[in-house]
Amino acid sequence: DSGVTQTPKHLITATGQRVTLRCSPRSGDLSVYWYQQSLDQGLQFLIQYYNGEERAKGNILERFSAQQFPDLHSELNLSSLELGDSALYFCASSAGGLYPYEQYFGPGTRLTVT
Amino acid sequence: DAKTTQPTSMDCAEGRAANLPCNHSTISGNEYVYWYRQIHSQGPQYIIHGLKNNETNEMASLIITEDRKSSTLILPHATLRDTAVYYCIVRGANSGYALNFGKGTSLLVTP
């Protein structure tokens, strides 16, 4: 158990809909990262937050957004969903953002768009 | 961030050492070498990381060549539970220390 929790575990929704994925980092960790894993693209970094502020952006679509709240939990919002958004979404946390601390991953949310 | 090259797949007998190589010839001085693994559809698991020196922890050893252009992850006594995809990642500050996963090496540990 990494100490990172993600909810829900599974999500099935229709095209065009909007969903929110939630992540609670390990106790004391300030950085949260979101990754997407699809069959054809592998694990892709989406976005990082450090202590409530956006720190780095990867291949995140404009339809996707994220935020980190004062209690350090984070949410990833996916809107106007398409079939190709079906994937595993992982959240990871690390102690800080100014040094390459190791990242600890949650169990993921499996999103299926029908 | 520097690119890495790993073999697509490897086999290892249970109880033997698994040596997983990684080439990162374009690594720069402030970039670290990280190893993670992912057991089928679970969240990736941190194994070990290093900058210049060899490192060892309870899971594995990391051997980095003197020129830092390649490294080897060693699982000293592989078990069936070590069957996973292993990712070698070079990581620096430019991407906020995000992990750039490639395709990794699929390690199969056989009885």
PDB file of C-alpha atoms in Angstrom:
ATOM      1  CA  ASP A   1       0.000   0.000   0.000  1.00  0.00           C
ATOM      2  CA  SER A   2       1.601   3.250  -1.185  1.00  0.00           C
ATOM      3  CA  GLY A   3      -0.512   5.506   1.020  1.00  0.00           C
ATOM      4  CA  VAL A   4      -1.999   7.274  -2.005  1.00  0.00           C
ATOM      5  CA  THR A   5      -5.730   6.789  -2.423  1.00  0.00           C
ATOM      6  CA  GLN A   6      -7.810   7.314  -5.523  1.00  0.00           C
ATOM      7  CA  THR A   7     -11.552   7.273  -5.997  1.00  0.00           C
ATOM      8  CA  PRO A   8     -13.489   5.898  -7.668  1.00  0.00           C
ATOM      9  CA  LYS A   9     -11.794   2.635  -8.679  1.00  0.00           C
ATOM     10  CA  HIS A  10     -13.938   2.256 -11.757  1.00  0.00           C
ATOM     11  CA  LEU A  11     -16.018   4.724 -13.720  1.00  0.00           C
ATOM     12  CA  ILE A  12     -18.223   4.053 -16.711  1.00  0.00           C
ATOM     13  CA  THR A  13     -19.757   6.988 -18.516  1.00  0.00           C
ATOM     14  CA  ALA A  14     -20.972   8.084 -21.910  1.00  0.00           C
ATOM     15  CA  THR A  15     -19.346  10.266 -24.533  1.00  0.00           C
ATOM     16  CA  GLY A  16     -19.826  13.963 -23.959  1.00  0.00           C
ATOM     17  CA  GLN A  17     -20.097  13.621 -20.206  1.00  0.00           C
ATOM     18  CA  ARG A  18     -17.891  15.097 -17.475  1.00  0.00           C
ATOM     19  CA  VAL A  19     -16.262  13.215 -14.617  1.00  0.00           C
ATOM     20  CA  THR A  20     -14.084  14.044 -11.627  1.00  0.00           C
ATOM     21  CA  LEU A  21     -11.349  11.801 -10.331  1.00  0.00           C
ATOM     22  CA  ARG A  22     -10.083  12.291  -6.817  1.00  0.00           C
ATOM     23  CA  CYS A  23      -6.675  11.699  -5.271  1.00  0.00           C
ATOM     24  CA  SER A  24      -5.465  11.905  -1.697  1.00  0.00           C
ATOM     25  CA  PRO A  25      -1.673  12.021  -1.426  1.00  0.00           C
ATOM     26  CA  ARG A  26       0.449  10.355   1.214  1.00  0.00           C
ATOM     27  CA  SER A  27       0.438  12.172   4.503  1.00  0.00           C
ATOM     28  CA  GLY A  28       2.871  15.076   4.339  1.00  0.00           C
ATOM     29  CA  ASP A  29       3.450  14.955   0.582  1.00  0.00           C
ATOM     30  CA  LEU A  30       3.133  18.333  -1.112  1.00  0.00           C
ATOM     31  CA  SER A  31       3.330  17.326  -4.766  1.00  0.00           C
ATOM     32  CA  VAL A  32       0.656  15.534  -6.720  1.00  0.00           C
ATOM     33  CA  TYR A  33       1.086  14.194 -10.249  1.00  0.00           C
ATOM     34  CA  TRP A  34      -1.518  12.847 -12.656  1.00  0.00           C
ATOM     35  CA  TYR A  35      -0.756  10.243 -15.306  1.00  0.00           C
ATOM     36  CA  GLN A  36      -2.845   8.593 -17.980  1.00  0.00           C
ATOM     37  CA  GLN A  37      -2.245   5.054 -19.188  1.00  0.00           C
ATOM     38  CA  SER A  38      -3.964   3.902 -22.330  1.00  0.00           C
ATOM     39  CA  LEU A  39      -3.215   0.796 -24.371  1.00  0.00           C
ATOM     40  CA  ASP A  40      -1.736   2.656 -27.316  1.00  0.00           C
ATOM     41  CA  GLN A  41       0.042   5.503 -25.511  1.00  0.00           C
ATOM     42  CA  GLY A  42       1.511   3.907 -22.416  1.00  0.00           C
ATOM     43  CA  LEU A  43       1.950   5.947 -19.237  1.00  0.00           C
ATOM     44  CA  GLN A  44       1.775   9.663 -19.989  1.00  0.00           C
ATOM     45  CA  PHE A  45       2.361  12.521 -17.563  1.00  0.00           C
ATOM     46  CA  LEU A  46      -0.520  14.970 -17.501  1.00  0.00           C
ATOM     47  CA  ILE A  47       0.080  17.595 -14.832  1.00  0.00           C
ATOM     48  CA  GLN A  48       1.787  18.298 -11.505  1.00  0.00           C
ATOM     49  CA  TYR A  49       0.723  20.427  -8.567  1.00  0.00           C
ATOM     50  CA  TYR A  50       2.933  21.480  -5.719  1.00  0.00           C
ATOM     51  CA  ASN A  51       1.354  22.855  -2.557  1.00  0.00           C
ATOM     52  CA  GLY A  52      -1.693  24.082  -4.440  1.00  0.00           C
ATOM     53  CA  GLU A  53       0.104  25.597  -7.411  1.00  0.00           C
ATOM     54  CA  GLU A  54       0.505  24.147 -10.883  1.00  0.00           C
ATOM     55  CA  ARG A  55       4.162  23.202 -11.319  1.00  0.00           C
ATOM     56  CA  ALA A  56       4.455  21.348 -14.627  1.00  0.00           C
ATOM     57  CA  LYS A  57       2.250  20.376 -17.523  1.00  0.00           C
ATOM     58  CA  GLY A  58       2.586  17.419 -19.819  1.00  0.00           C
ATOM     59  CA  ASN A  59       0.308  16.072 -22.509  1.00  0.00           C
ATOM     60  CA  ILE A  60      -2.900  17.272 -20.943  1.00  0.00           C
ATOM     61  CA  LEU A  61      -5.804  18.064 -23.226  1.00  0.00           C
ATOM     62  CA  GLU A  62      -7.647  21.355 -22.913  1.00  0.00           C
ATOM     63  CA  ARG A  63     -10.769  19.375 -22.017  1.00  0.00           C
ATOM     64  CA  PHE A  64      -8.964  18.191 -18.901  1.00  0.00           C
ATOM     65  CA  SER A  65      -8.197  20.282 -15.848  1.00  0.00           C
ATOM     66  CA  ALA A  66      -6.925  19.678 -12.359  1.00  0.00           C
ATOM     67  CA  GLN A  67      -6.546  21.418  -9.062  1.00  0.00           C
ATOM     68  CA  GLN A  68      -5.008  20.841  -5.687  1.00  0.00           C
ATOM     69  CA  PHE A  69      -6.921  21.950  -2.647  1.00  0.00           C
ATOM     70  CA  PRO A  70      -5.618  23.439   0.643  1.00  0.00           C
ATOM     71  CA  ASP A  71      -5.799  20.011   2.288  1.00  0.00           C
ATOM     72  CA  LEU A  72      -3.534  18.836  -0.575  1.00  0.00           C
ATOM     73  CA  HIS A  73      -5.970  16.432  -2.145  1.00  0.00           C
ATOM     74  CA  SER A  74      -6.319  16.816  -5.888  1.00  0.00           C
ATOM     75  CA  GLU A  75      -9.037  16.394  -8.463  1.00  0.00           C
ATOM     76  CA  LEU A  76      -8.746  15.733 -12.172  1.00  0.00           C
ATOM     77  CA  ASN A  77     -11.714  16.907 -14.203  1.00  0.00           C
ATOM     78  CA  LEU A  78     -12.341  15.386 -17.602  1.00  0.00           C
ATOM     79  CA  SER A  79     -15.034  16.937 -19.771  1.00  0.00           C
ATOM     80  CA  SER A  80     -16.609  16.364 -23.186  1.00  0.00           C
ATOM     81  CA  LEU A  81     -15.428  12.813 -22.897  1.00  0.00           C
ATOM     82  CA  GLU A  82     -14.506  10.852 -25.999  1.00  0.00           C
ATOM     83  CA  LEU A  83     -14.051   7.140 -26.526  1.00  0.00           C
ATOM     84  CA  GLY A  84     -10.293   7.677 -26.657  1.00  0.00           C
ATOM     85  CA  ASP A  85     -10.270   8.993 -23.101  1.00  0.00           C
ATOM     86  CA  SER A  86     -10.884   5.476 -21.843  1.00  0.00           C
ATOM     87  CA  ALA A  87      -7.792   4.688 -19.823  1.00  0.00           C
ATOM     88  CA  LEU A  88      -6.308   4.128 -16.408  1.00  0.00           C
ATOM     89  CA  TYR A  89      -5.659   7.364 -14.568  1.00  0.00           C
ATOM     90  CA  PHE A  90      -3.024   7.310 -11.880  1.00  0.00           C
ATOM     91  CA  CYS A  91      -2.232   9.844  -9.249  1.00  0.00           C
ATOM     92  CA  ALA A  92       1.164   9.967  -7.600  1.00  0.00           C
ATOM     93  CA  SER A  93       2.541  12.032  -4.760  1.00  0.00           C
ATOM     94  CA  SER A  94       5.975  13.017  -3.584  1.00  0.00           C
ATOM     95  CA  ALA A  95       7.424  14.879  -0.657  1.00  0.00           C
ATOM     96  CA  GLY A  96       8.280  18.020  -2.562  1.00  0.00           C
ATOM     97  CA  GLY A  97       8.756  19.533  -5.961  1.00  0.00           C
ATOM     98  CA  LEU A  98      12.210  21.064  -5.937  1.00  0.00           C
ATOM     99  CA  TYR A  99      14.132  17.779  -5.840  1.00  0.00           C
ATOM    100  CA  PRO A 100      13.421  14.504  -7.630  1.00  0.00           C
ATOM    101  CA  TYR A 101      11.834  12.783  -4.676  1.00  0.00           C
ATOM    102  CA  GLU A 102      10.484   9.380  -5.509  1.00  0.00           C
ATOM    103  CA  GLN A 103       6.823   9.294  -6.471  1.00  0.00           C
ATOM    104  CA  TYR A 104       4.322   6.944  -4.909  1.00  0.00           C
ATOM    105  CA  PHE A 105       1.398   5.898  -7.033  1.00  0.00           C
ATOM    106  CA  GLY A 106      -2.172   5.188  -6.173  1.00  0.00           C
ATOM    107  CA  PRO A 107      -4.092   2.155  -7.456  1.00  0.00           C
ATOM    108  CA  GLY A 108      -5.634   4.145 -10.289  1.00  0.00           C
ATOM    109  CA  THR A 109      -9.098   4.891 -11.617  1.00  0.00           C
ATOM    110  CA  ARG A 110     -10.222   2.905 -14.622  1.00  0.00           C
ATOM    111  CA  LEU A 111     -12.352   5.110 -16.860  1.00  0.00           C
ATOM    112  CA  THR A 112     -14.480   3.564 -19.559  1.00  0.00           C
ATOM    113  CA  VAL A 113     -16.231   5.876 -21.995  1.00  0.00           C
ATOM    114  CA  THR A 114     -19.007   4.243 -23.999  1.00  0.00           C
TER     115      THR A 114
ATOM    116  CA  ASP B   1      14.981  14.833 -20.449  1.00  0.00           C
ATOM    117  CA  ALA B   2      17.345  12.172 -21.725  1.00  0.00           C
ATOM    118  CA  LYS B   3      15.862   9.243 -23.619  1.00  0.00           C
ATOM    119  CA  THR B   4      16.353   5.694 -22.453  1.00  0.00           C
ATOM    120  CA  THR B   5      16.648   2.410 -24.311  1.00  0.00           C
ATOM    121  CA  GLN B   6      15.679  -0.883 -22.717  1.00  0.00           C
ATOM    122  CA  PRO B   7      15.191  -4.389 -24.092  1.00  0.00           C
ATOM    123  CA  THR B   8      11.561  -5.150 -24.791  1.00  0.00           C
ATOM    124  CA  SER B   9      11.487  -8.332 -22.756  1.00  0.00           C
ATOM    125  CA  MET B  10      13.630 -10.601 -20.606  1.00  0.00           C
ATOM    126  CA  ASP B  11      13.242 -13.921 -18.841  1.00  0.00           C
ATOM    127  CA  CYS B  12      14.740 -14.961 -15.526  1.00  0.00           C
ATOM    128  CA  ALA B  13      14.564 -18.176 -13.524  1.00  0.00           C
ATOM    129  CA  GLU B  14      13.164 -17.911 -10.035  1.00  0.00           C
ATOM    130  CA  GLY B  15      15.910 -17.538  -7.446  1.00  0.00           C
ATOM    131  CA  ARG B  16      18.430 -16.220  -9.921  1.00  0.00           C
ATOM    132  CA  ALA B  17      19.571 -12.630 -10.259  1.00  0.00           C
ATOM    133  CA  ALA B  18      17.718 -10.513 -12.812  1.00  0.00           C
ATOM    134  CA  ASN B  19      19.928  -7.909 -14.490  1.00  0.00           C
ATOM    135  CA  LEU B  20      17.967  -5.304 -16.407  1.00  0.00           C
ATOM    136  CA  PRO B  21      20.031  -2.964 -18.585  1.00  0.00           C
ATOM    137  CA  CYS B  22      19.249   0.587 -19.613  1.00  0.00           C
ATOM    138  CA  ASN B  23      21.054   2.932 -21.977  1.00  0.00           C
ATOM    139  CA  HIS B  24      20.790   6.697 -21.436  1.00  0.00           C
ATOM    140  CA  SER B  25      23.680   8.059 -23.480  1.00  0.00           C
ATOM    141  CA  THR B  26      22.339  11.642 -23.577  1.00  0.00           C
ATOM    142  CA  ILE B  27      21.950  12.011 -19.840  1.00  0.00           C
ATOM    143  CA  SER B  28      23.036  15.353 -18.458  1.00  0.00           C
ATOM    144  CA  GLY B  29      24.861  16.071 -15.239  1.00  0.00           C
ATOM    145  CA  ASN B  30      21.850  16.996 -13.148  1.00  0.00           C
ATOM    146  CA  GLU B  31      19.597  14.162 -14.254  1.00  0.00           C
ATOM    147  CA  TYR B  32      18.862  11.179 -12.061  1.00  0.00           C
ATOM    148  CA  VAL B  33      18.254   7.570 -13.083  1.00  0.00           C
ATOM    149  CA  TYR B  34      15.088   6.092 -11.640  1.00  0.00           C
ATOM    150  CA  TRP B  35      13.631   2.623 -11.821  1.00  0.00           C
ATOM    151  CA  TYR B  36       9.973   1.831 -11.391  1.00  0.00           C
ATOM    152  CA  ARG B  37       7.994  -1.273 -12.071  1.00  0.00           C
ATOM    153  CA  GLN B  38       4.369  -1.951 -12.843  1.00  0.00           C
ATOM    154  CA  ILE B  39       2.701  -5.218 -12.068  1.00  0.00           C
ATOM    155  CA  HIS B  40      -0.223  -5.725 -14.413  1.00  0.00           C
ATOM    156  CA  SER B  41      -2.505  -2.653 -14.295  1.00  0.00           C
ATOM    157  CA  GLN B  42      -1.457  -1.743 -10.758  1.00  0.00           C
ATOM    158  CA  GLY B  43       0.040   1.636  -9.953  1.00  0.00           C
ATOM    159  CA  PRO B  44       3.751   1.879 -10.763  1.00  0.00           C
ATOM    160  CA  GLN B  45       6.035   1.114  -7.842  1.00  0.00           C
ATOM    161  CA  TYR B  46       9.228   2.997  -7.054  1.00  0.00           C
ATOM    162  CA  ILE B  47      12.278   0.741  -6.843  1.00  0.00           C
ATOM    163  CA  ILE B  48      15.454   2.787  -6.629  1.00  0.00           C
ATOM    164  CA  HIS B  49      17.222   5.853  -7.997  1.00  0.00           C
ATOM    165  CA  GLY B  50      20.732   7.241  -8.287  1.00  0.00           C
ATOM    166  CA  LEU B  51      22.791  10.078  -9.666  1.00  0.00           C
ATOM    167  CA  LYS B  52      26.379   8.874  -9.959  1.00  0.00           C
ATOM    168  CA  ASN B  53      27.075   6.270  -7.331  1.00  0.00           C
ATOM    169  CA  ASN B  54      25.814   2.730  -7.148  1.00  0.00           C
ATOM    170  CA  GLU B  55      22.833   2.344  -4.855  1.00  0.00           C
ATOM    171  CA  THR B  56      21.292  -0.556  -2.960  1.00  0.00           C
ATOM    172  CA  ASN B  57      18.100  -0.911  -1.004  1.00  0.00           C
ATOM    173  CA  GLU B  58      15.938  -3.764   0.218  1.00  0.00           C
ATOM    174  CA  MET B  59      14.462  -4.297  -3.234  1.00  0.00           C
ATOM    175  CA  ALA B  60      17.350  -3.972  -5.653  1.00  0.00           C
ATOM    176  CA  SER B  61      20.753  -2.612  -6.587  1.00  0.00           C
ATOM    177  CA  LEU B  62      21.457   0.049  -9.176  1.00  0.00           C
ATOM    178  CA  ILE B  63      24.783   0.066 -10.967  1.00  0.00           C
ATOM    179  CA  ILE B  64      25.561   3.234 -12.958  1.00  0.00           C
ATOM    180  CA  THR B  65      28.582   3.277 -15.271  1.00  0.00           C
ATOM    181  CA  GLU B  66      31.260   5.840 -14.632  1.00  0.00           C
ATOM    182  CA  ASP B  67      30.313   7.858 -17.734  1.00  0.00           C
ATOM    183  CA  ARG B  68      26.655   7.603 -16.627  1.00  0.00           C
ATOM    184  CA  LYS B  69      25.577   6.553 -20.096  1.00  0.00           C
ATOM    185  CA  SER B  70      24.081   3.279 -18.948  1.00  0.00           C
ATOM    186  CA  SER B  71      22.864   1.526 -15.845  1.00  0.00           C
ATOM    187  CA  THR B  72      21.753  -1.898 -14.656  1.00  0.00           C
ATOM    188  CA  LEU B  73      19.037  -2.751 -12.202  1.00  0.00           C
ATOM    189  CA  ILE B  74      19.759  -5.948 -10.291  1.00  0.00           C
ATOM    190  CA  LEU B  75      17.112  -7.973  -8.508  1.00  0.00           C
ATOM    191  CA  PRO B  76      19.368 -10.342  -6.566  1.00  0.00           C
ATOM    192  CA  HIS B  77      16.967 -13.248  -6.076  1.00  0.00           C
ATOM    193  CA  ALA B  78      14.030 -12.928  -8.437  1.00  0.00           C
ATOM    194  CA  THR B  79      10.669 -14.344  -7.380  1.00  0.00           C
ATOM    195  CA  LEU B  80       7.498 -14.920  -9.359  1.00  0.00           C
ATOM    196  CA  ARG B  81       6.102 -11.726  -7.817  1.00  0.00           C
ATOM    197  CA  ASP B  82       8.839  -9.767  -9.586  1.00  0.00           C
ATOM    198  CA  THR B  83       7.178 -10.441 -12.940  1.00  0.00           C
ATOM    199  CA  ALA B  84       6.355  -6.935 -14.133  1.00  0.00           C
ATOM    200  CA  VAL B  85       7.241  -4.203 -16.604  1.00  0.00           C
ATOM    201  CA  TYR B  86      10.356  -2.366 -15.439  1.00  0.00           C
ATOM    202  CA  TYR B  87      10.877   1.239 -16.436  1.00  0.00           C
ATOM    203  CA  CYS B  88      14.211   3.016 -16.487  1.00  0.00           C
ATOM    204  CA  ILE B  89      13.584   6.771 -16.349  1.00  0.00           C
ATOM    205  CA  VAL B  90      15.983   9.663 -16.521  1.00  0.00           C
ATOM    206  CA  ARG B  91      14.542  12.563 -14.660  1.00  0.00           C
ATOM    207  CA  GLY B  92      15.525  16.183 -14.294  1.00  0.00           C
ATOM    208  CA  ALA B  93      14.164  19.522 -13.243  1.00  0.00           C
ATOM    209  CA  ASN B  94      12.992  20.670 -16.671  1.00  0.00           C
ATOM    210  CA  SER B  95       9.717  18.788 -16.473  1.00  0.00           C
ATOM    211  CA  GLY B  96       9.103  19.499 -12.822  1.00  0.00           C
ATOM    212  CA  TYR B  97      10.541  16.066 -12.117  1.00  0.00           C
ATOM    213  CA  ALA B  98       7.645  14.350 -13.823  1.00  0.00           C
ATOM    214  CA  LEU B  99       8.315  10.777 -14.855  1.00  0.00           C
ATOM    215  CA  ASN B 100       8.614  10.118 -18.559  1.00  0.00           C
ATOM    216  CA  PHE B 101       7.756   6.434 -18.871  1.00  0.00           C
ATOM    217  CA  GLY B 102       8.877   4.698 -22.019  1.00  0.00           C
ATOM    218  CA  LYS B 103       7.914   1.179 -22.993  1.00  0.00           C
ATOM    219  CA  GLY B 104      10.047  -0.524 -20.351  1.00  0.00           C
ATOM    220  CA  THR B 105      11.242  -4.106 -20.136  1.00  0.00           C
ATOM    221  CA  SER B 106       8.729  -6.842 -19.551  1.00  0.00           C
ATOM    222  CA  LEU B 107      10.405  -9.239 -17.116  1.00  0.00           C
ATOM    223  CA  LEU B 108       9.026 -12.745 -16.832  1.00  0.00           C
ATOM    224  CA  VAL B 109      10.238 -14.773 -13.875  1.00  0.00           C
ATOM    225  CA  THR B 110       9.705 -18.471 -14.429  1.00  0.00           C
ATOM    226  CA  PRO B 111       9.594 -21.329 -11.903  1.00  0.00           C
TER     227      PRO B 111
END
